[in-house]
Amino acid sequence: GVGPLRLLRPVVMAAVLVGAATAGMTLVVNPASNAVFQHQLFKILQTRATSGLHERVFNTSFGDMVIYLEEVSPSQVALKGVLVSDERDPKLTRIVTAREGRLLTDEANQRVTLRLIDGAINESDVAAAPPLNAAVHPPGEPLPLPAGGAATTRRYRYTAFGLYDMNLTVASPFRSIKLDKPEKNFSMGELTAAIGEARSLGQPAAPFLVEYHKRFALPFAALVFALLGFPLAVRSHRGGRSLALVGSLAILVAYYLLLTSLEGLALSRRLPAWFAIWLPNLIFVSIGAGLVGAEIQRVRVPPPRWWWALVERARGVAEVVKQAPLVAGRRRHWAPRESTHLIDRYLIRSYLTYFGIAVAVASVLFVVVDLLQTLDRYLRVKPPLVYILEHFLYRLPAAVYDGLPVVTLVATIFLFLTISRYHELTALKAAGVSLYRVSLPIIGLAI
């Protein structure tokens, strides 16, 4: 007498708890942790800059700038007797000298600045490098391109200054981190202030509005997926965990594709931000609510006519094959045989089933992960669909090759867990078949 709604109640309660935890992460914990993470990265950058300065040596840790210092204070902030050779512009050679210097850090702009006090800039053009002498070059080898050059006297400029700032180029950990969406690091207060400021200045506030609504839509998605997953799982009488995993991945891909596509439309201001971000949740919750209602009313959608026609045709073919005459008095190769290899064929068939499912799941996981990493670029570049399909087609074999040992492990574990669960392994041992003999076909397949 327990109905579907009563069974759904603990699922909804768990989804509400997960949604509340997700809301705490997206609204409070995630922005705060991002801010602390950026602060730690800048401390690493600052440490690299200060540790790269040494007294009375030519410091070459700053890209195309060479720095020489007479004296460095114990705090490594105050500098004396500074000489800088700036070669960042290939057409100019620049020598900067200063009586003192300061090493300043700007955490807001992720920048380290060398401030020079009371000095001068000596600047001149760079003459083209002389042509290489082919006579002294080994014959048969191509001439290398000319490199380098020297200062020329055609134009020379001397500039005295009281204060001069130079941005230092340091091998920064920020290069490998995407900072194209700084709103992800904003707290809710900063996000609201940025929206208000953009609107007051007449500037587009779409990026901030999208991030604002995503932080509320993502926790709500936990409840959406619970309402959608419950009726699908109740209606799936066969397939077990493998079908559940594949179905979950399919739902995840569909939700993410829809959300990312609509997010792109919202950022281009073709759709309102609130509508674009909340529409996937509305679509999926409508589907879930409809399936729950159908389960309560015990509505069963019959398969289409073409499915029944295909089933009847398969049954007819099976009957024809079963009634086919024997060839030369021998049994057909698909007929049962009294052989000690019956167990081997059963184990191999079961193992290959799990192996195929594991390969399929691994392939779907690779496609999902790769799609999560590259979908933004696809939406920005908009390549033809054939190119995207070719990308996955060419990369999938290498990914499956890398994952085959793990697939073998998973298939082996699932096979022996299954035969142990249904006491088939106990029956085999009771019949005198040892574990070594049972594992022999599986080891052969692994080889």
XYZ file of C-alpha atoms in Angstrom:
447
model
C 0.000 0.000 0.000
C 3.007 2.337 -0.252
C 2.604 4.603 -3.268
C 5.210 6.337 -5.434
C 4.764 9.681 -3.661
C 5.606 8.087 -0.313
C 8.707 6.509 -1.858
C 9.656 9.850 -3.386
C 9.544 11.684 -0.042
C 13.014 10.643 1.298
C 14.521 11.237 -2.156
C 13.166 14.794 -2.165
C 14.434 15.351 1.386
C 17.922 14.198 0.384
C 17.786 16.424 -2.722
C 16.800 19.427 -0.586
C 19.744 18.794 1.743
C 22.125 18.458 -1.210
C 20.689 21.646 -2.724
C 21.168 23.517 0.550
C 24.772 22.311 0.791
C 25.362 23.309 -2.832
C 23.862 26.733 -2.181
C 26.252 27.214 0.716
C 29.134 26.286 -1.557
C 28.132 28.505 -4.490
C 26.984 31.507 -2.463
C 29.562 31.625 0.341
C 32.347 29.039 0.321
C 33.325 29.061 -3.359
C 33.794 32.857 -3.761
C 35.717 33.050 -0.489
C 37.985 30.117 -1.388
C 38.619 31.598 -4.853
C 39.669 34.884 -3.268
C 42.043 33.115 -0.862
C 43.424 31.019 -3.731
C 44.173 34.124 -5.821
C 45.847 35.706 -2.790
C 48.075 32.661 -2.336
C 49.017 32.687 -6.020
C 50.008 36.342 -5.797
C 52.159 35.616 -2.751
C 53.974 33.006 -4.862
C 54.452 35.604 -7.606
C 55.758 38.156 -5.108
C 58.164 35.620 -3.629
C 59.515 34.768 -7.075
C 60.106 38.443 -7.812
C 61.945 39.184 -4.560
C 63.977 35.977 -4.616
C 65.135 36.789 -8.150
C 67.050 39.928 -7.024
C 70.621 39.518 -5.772
C 73.380 42.032 -5.051
C 76.242 42.665 -7.503
C 75.118 40.112 -10.087
C 73.216 40.422 -13.336
C 69.731 39.142 -12.523
C 68.131 37.531 -15.583
C 64.900 36.194 -14.071
C 62.667 38.882 -15.536
C 62.220 38.038 -19.188
C 63.894 40.532 -21.522
C 65.160 42.719 -18.675
C 68.532 42.337 -16.949
C 68.815 44.027 -13.540
C 72.014 44.852 -11.648
C 71.883 46.056 -8.011
C 74.603 47.466 -5.789
C 72.728 46.800 -2.562
C 69.459 45.132 -1.480
C 67.853 45.880 1.879
C 67.156 42.963 4.239
C 63.421 43.335 3.498
C 64.219 43.069 -0.247
C 62.046 46.126 -0.885
C 64.539 49.011 -0.894
C 67.233 48.865 -3.594
C 70.328 51.004 -4.206
C 72.487 51.526 -7.290
C 70.070 50.103 -9.857
C 70.964 49.443 -13.508
C 68.378 47.924 -15.867
C 68.919 46.770 -19.459
C 65.486 46.770 -21.067
C 65.347 44.769 -24.334
C 61.586 44.223 -24.522
C 61.354 46.318 -27.687
C 63.547 44.693 -30.388
C 63.889 48.040 -32.200
C 65.191 49.944 -29.157
C 67.946 49.428 -26.637
C 67.273 51.038 -23.300
C 69.617 51.374 -20.315
C 68.019 52.735 -17.141
C 70.087 53.824 -14.128
C 68.760 55.030 -10.788
C 70.130 55.979 -7.406
C 67.434 54.028 -5.538
C 64.560 51.695 -6.245
C 61.556 50.100 -4.603
C 59.871 46.770 -5.315
C 56.090 47.301 -5.193
C 53.320 44.733 -5.484
C 49.760 45.347 -6.651
C 47.584 42.393 -5.668
C 44.417 43.821 -7.251
C 46.008 43.902 -10.722
C 48.308 40.900 -10.145
C 51.379 43.006 -10.920
C 54.898 43.521 -9.561
C 56.425 46.969 -10.220
C 60.013 48.186 -9.954
C 59.867 51.877 -8.968
C 63.086 53.771 -9.764
C 63.973 57.053 -8.017
C 66.332 59.793 -9.245
C 67.790 58.319 -12.424
C 67.996 58.524 -16.212
C 67.048 56.591 -19.336
C 69.573 56.116 -22.156
C 67.766 55.034 -25.296
C 68.785 54.495 -28.930
C 67.728 52.605 -32.034
C 69.014 49.129 -32.771
C 70.857 48.698 -36.056
C 70.074 45.703 -38.222
C 72.419 42.779 -37.793
C 75.043 42.456 -40.564
C 74.427 39.743 -43.169
C 75.999 36.389 -42.511
C 79.105 35.417 -44.448
C 78.228 32.439 -46.602
C 81.910 31.721 -47.298
C 82.596 30.645 -43.702
C 79.367 28.667 -43.422
C 79.497 24.891 -44.014
C 78.330 24.124 -47.555
C 75.016 22.379 -48.066
C 73.404 23.791 -44.887
C 70.897 26.682 -44.928
C 72.026 29.987 -43.516
C 70.510 30.804 -40.120
C 68.438 33.955 -39.797
C 70.326 37.076 -38.652
C 69.924 37.711 -34.941
C 70.925 40.451 -32.565
C 72.108 43.943 -33.449
C 73.871 46.880 -31.886
C 72.975 50.401 -30.847
C 73.250 53.006 -33.570
C 74.094 56.700 -33.270
C 71.373 57.815 -35.666
C 69.000 58.558 -32.793
C 69.963 58.795 -29.155
C 67.779 60.082 -26.336
C 68.670 60.859 -22.740
C 65.808 61.352 -20.257
C 66.250 62.237 -16.599
C 63.476 61.356 -14.173
C 62.599 61.670 -10.526
C 60.235 58.711 -10.498
C 59.899 55.897 -13.057
C 57.864 52.660 -12.828
C 58.637 49.451 -14.711
C 56.408 46.367 -14.646
C 58.436 43.212 -14.065
C 57.758 40.080 -16.080
C 57.929 37.125 -13.722
C 57.313 33.452 -14.522
C 53.805 33.591 -13.150
C 51.456 30.777 -12.116
C 48.579 32.920 -13.434
C 49.409 31.984 -17.026
C 47.815 28.555 -16.656
C 44.697 29.896 -14.908
C 41.731 31.275 -16.800
C 40.991 34.794 -15.612
C 38.572 35.621 -18.442
C 35.624 35.457 -16.023
C 36.650 37.468 -12.949
C 33.026 37.577 -11.771
C 33.411 33.966 -10.617
C 35.609 35.222 -7.772
C 33.125 37.909 -6.656
C 31.177 37.500 -3.469
C 27.416 37.987 -3.625
C 27.782 41.555 -2.333
C 30.433 42.390 -4.926
C 28.335 40.761 -7.644
C 25.271 42.806 -6.719
C 27.351 46.002 -6.595
C 28.873 45.220 -10.016
C 25.398 44.727 -11.508
C 24.195 48.027 -10.076
C 27.307 49.889 -11.228
C 27.083 48.495 -14.760
C 23.431 49.471 -15.039
C 24.073 52.981 -13.709
C 26.852 53.513 -16.269
C 24.766 52.101 -19.118
C 27.163 49.199 -19.648
C 26.128 45.564 -20.275
C 25.650 43.673 -17.018
C 25.015 40.296 -18.693
C 28.169 38.517 -17.344
C 27.337 39.504 -13.759
C 23.645 38.629 -14.140
C 24.503 35.225 -15.603
C 26.846 34.434 -12.713
C 24.268 35.711 -10.197
C 21.479 33.446 -11.475
C 23.790 30.442 -11.927
C 24.618 30.491 -8.226
C 20.927 29.944 -7.423
C 20.031 27.698 -10.367
C 22.746 25.136 -9.655
C 21.512 24.240 -6.126
C 17.963 23.967 -7.466
C 19.208 21.470 -10.080
C 19.693 18.873 -7.306
C 15.934 18.793 -6.734
C 15.306 18.782 -10.497
C 17.503 15.747 -11.053
C 15.885 13.902 -8.142
C 12.415 14.438 -9.629
C 13.675 13.298 -13.024
C 15.752 10.329 -11.860
C 13.121 8.757 -9.596
C 10.485 7.901 -12.258
C 13.132 6.881 -14.793
C 14.668 4.449 -12.295
C 11.260 3.060 -11.280
C 10.354 2.401 -14.920
C 13.721 0.762 -15.733
C 13.176 -2.847 -14.727
C 16.315 -4.121 -16.429
C 19.836 -2.872 -16.928
C 20.684 -2.200 -13.295
C 23.552 0.064 -12.389
C 25.099 0.125 -15.845
C 21.925 1.533 -17.385
C 21.609 3.979 -14.511
C 25.157 5.237 -15.038
C 24.755 5.619 -18.808
C 21.385 7.331 -18.362
C 22.794 9.704 -15.761
C 25.656 10.657 -18.080
C 23.194 11.253 -20.935
C 21.055 13.517 -18.738
C 24.169 15.358 -17.549
C 25.405 15.971 -21.113
C 21.971 17.159 -22.260
C 21.619 19.520 -19.281
C 25.105 20.967 -19.665
C 24.778 21.436 -23.427
C 21.472 23.223 -22.995
C 22.752 25.378 -20.134
C 25.960 26.364 -21.929
C 24.151 27.177 -25.175
C 21.609 29.356 -23.402
C 24.382 30.988 -21.362
C 26.077 32.001 -24.607
C 22.813 33.554 -25.804
C 22.485 35.428 -22.514
C 26.061 36.761 -22.695
C 25.379 38.010 -26.226
C 22.187 39.643 -24.868
C 19.871 37.694 -27.150
C 17.982 36.313 -24.150
C 17.392 37.675 -20.647
C 19.901 36.215 -18.210
C 17.301 34.904 -15.762
C 15.348 33.146 -18.523
C 18.428 31.547 -20.106
C 19.843 30.207 -16.837
C 16.573 28.936 -15.357
C 15.123 27.448 -18.564
C 17.042 24.098 -18.329
C 15.741 23.593 -14.792
C 12.195 24.398 -15.896
C 12.397 21.963 -18.824
C 13.837 19.090 -16.802
C 11.535 19.623 -13.804
C 8.539 19.604 -16.171
C 9.672 16.292 -17.644
C 10.258 14.861 -14.167
C 6.900 16.040 -12.846
C 5.154 14.552 -15.887
C 6.879 11.201 -15.392
C 6.043 11.198 -11.667
C 2.405 11.925 -12.477
C 2.366 9.128 -15.049
C 3.851 6.746 -12.468
C 1.193 7.701 -9.925
C -1.585 7.161 -12.483
C 0.150 3.949 -13.656
C 0.265 5.182 -17.223
C 2.322 2.931 -19.464
C 3.285 4.190 -22.898
C 3.265 1.231 -25.306
C 6.179 0.909 -27.714
C 5.519 2.168 -31.254
C 4.226 -0.138 -33.989
C 7.583 -0.421 -35.694
C 9.003 -1.869 -32.476
C 6.351 -4.607 -32.344
C 6.923 -5.372 -36.032
C 10.655 -5.714 -35.383
C 10.017 -8.059 -32.419
C 7.684 -10.265 -34.485
C 10.211 -10.439 -37.304
C 12.968 -11.464 -34.883
C 10.728 -14.196 -33.467
C 9.999 -15.506 -36.957
C 13.714 -15.681 -37.799
C 14.392 -17.529 -34.551
C 11.717 -20.123 -35.328
C 13.101 -20.689 -38.828
C 16.612 -21.180 -37.451
C 15.373 -23.554 -34.765
C 13.600 -25.753 -37.292
C 16.506 -25.826 -39.784
C 17.679 -29.401 -40.621
C 20.973 -30.722 -39.356
C 23.884 -30.636 -41.798
C 25.576 -34.053 -42.328
C 24.120 -35.324 -39.071
C 26.142 -32.858 -37.027
C 24.801 -30.412 -34.522
C 24.688 -26.758 -35.395
C 27.464 -24.723 -33.846
C 24.951 -22.588 -31.914
C 23.181 -25.542 -30.359
C 23.992 -26.583 -26.776
C 26.752 -29.121 -26.456
C 27.621 -31.473 -23.659
C 31.099 -30.196 -22.985
C 33.230 -29.233 -20.058
C 33.703 -25.871 -21.800
C 30.128 -24.846 -21.041
C 31.269 -22.943 -17.956
C 34.072 -21.312 -19.916
C 31.649 -20.072 -22.564
C 29.314 -18.746 -19.877
C 32.099 -16.887 -18.070
C 33.535 -15.476 -21.296
C 30.115 -14.295 -22.444
C 29.424 -12.624 -19.096
C 32.889 -11.091 -18.974
C 32.636 -9.674 -22.491
C 29.272 -8.145 -21.557
C 30.773 -6.303 -18.594
C 33.835 -5.414 -20.666
C 31.686 -3.858 -23.386
C 29.658 -1.892 -20.840
C 32.856 -0.647 -19.176
C 34.324 0.438 -22.533
C 31.088 2.261 -23.380
C 31.003 4.011 -20.008
C 34.688 4.973 -20.290
C 34.059 6.391 -23.773
C 31.074 8.411 -22.575
C 33.063 9.709 -19.607
C 35.888 10.828 -21.894
C 33.467 12.594 -24.231
C 31.759 14.314 -21.288
C 35.016 15.476 -19.686
C 36.482 16.625 -22.994
C 33.241 18.400 -23.852
C 33.251 20.220 -20.511
C 36.752 21.497 -21.302
C 36.189 22.499 -24.927
C 32.527 23.488 -25.215
C 33.213 27.150 -24.449
C 35.689 27.285 -27.322
C 33.239 25.571 -29.659
C 30.592 28.138 -28.846
C 33.070 30.964 -29.366
C 34.731 29.729 -32.579
C 31.608 27.975 -33.972
C 33.369 25.289 -36.073
C 31.315 22.986 -38.341
C 29.670 20.062 -36.587
C 31.692 17.637 -38.707
C 34.931 19.002 -37.222
C 33.644 18.513 -33.678
C 32.633 14.924 -34.435
C 36.011 14.264 -36.051
C 37.719 15.652 -32.952
C 36.041 13.048 -30.749
C 36.447 10.324 -33.368
C 40.225 10.821 -33.555
C 40.815 11.277 -29.836
C 38.579 8.478 -28.555
C 40.797 5.512 -29.623
C 43.801 6.905 -27.734
C 41.676 7.571 -24.659
C 40.172 4.071 -24.720
C 43.644 2.603 -25.221
C 44.873 4.397 -22.099
C 41.869 3.153 -20.122
C 41.823 -0.499 -21.227
C 43.752 -1.815 -18.173
C 41.257 -0.115 -15.852
C 38.374 -1.432 -17.970
C 39.787 -4.944 -17.599
C 39.947 -4.505 -13.830
C 36.369 -3.223 -13.602
C 34.977 -6.016 -15.813
C 36.787 -8.688 -13.774
C 35.530 -7.297 -10.461
C 31.937 -7.054 -11.707
C 31.992 -10.597 -13.126
C 33.208 -12.315 -9.981
C 31.041 -10.135 -7.730
C 28.020 -11.218 -9.765
C 28.748 -14.938 -9.741
C 29.522 -14.734 -6.014
C 26.326 -12.819 -5.307
C 24.165 -15.435 -7.015
C 26.151 -18.312 -5.443
C 27.331 -19.582 -8.824
C 30.905 -19.624 -7.569
C 29.815 -21.761 -4.618
C 28.113 -24.204 -6.996
C 31.235 -24.450 -9.124
C 33.431 -25.174 -6.125
C 30.911 -27.749 -4.858
C 31.134 -29.466 -8.263
C 34.898 -29.748 -7.902
C 35.911 -26.814 -10.121
C 38.776 -24.927 -8.508
C 39.207 -21.145 -8.480
C 42.253 -21.551 -10.720
C 40.120 -23.307 -13.345
C 37.364 -20.690 -13.054
C 39.811 -17.828 -13.542
C 41.583 -19.469 -16.491
C 39.307 -18.113 -19.303
C 39.343 -14.628 -17.782
C 43.156 -14.618 -17.603
C 43.235 -15.794 -21.222
C 40.984 -12.889 -22.273
C 43.148 -10.435 -20.343
C 46.230 -11.705 -22.148
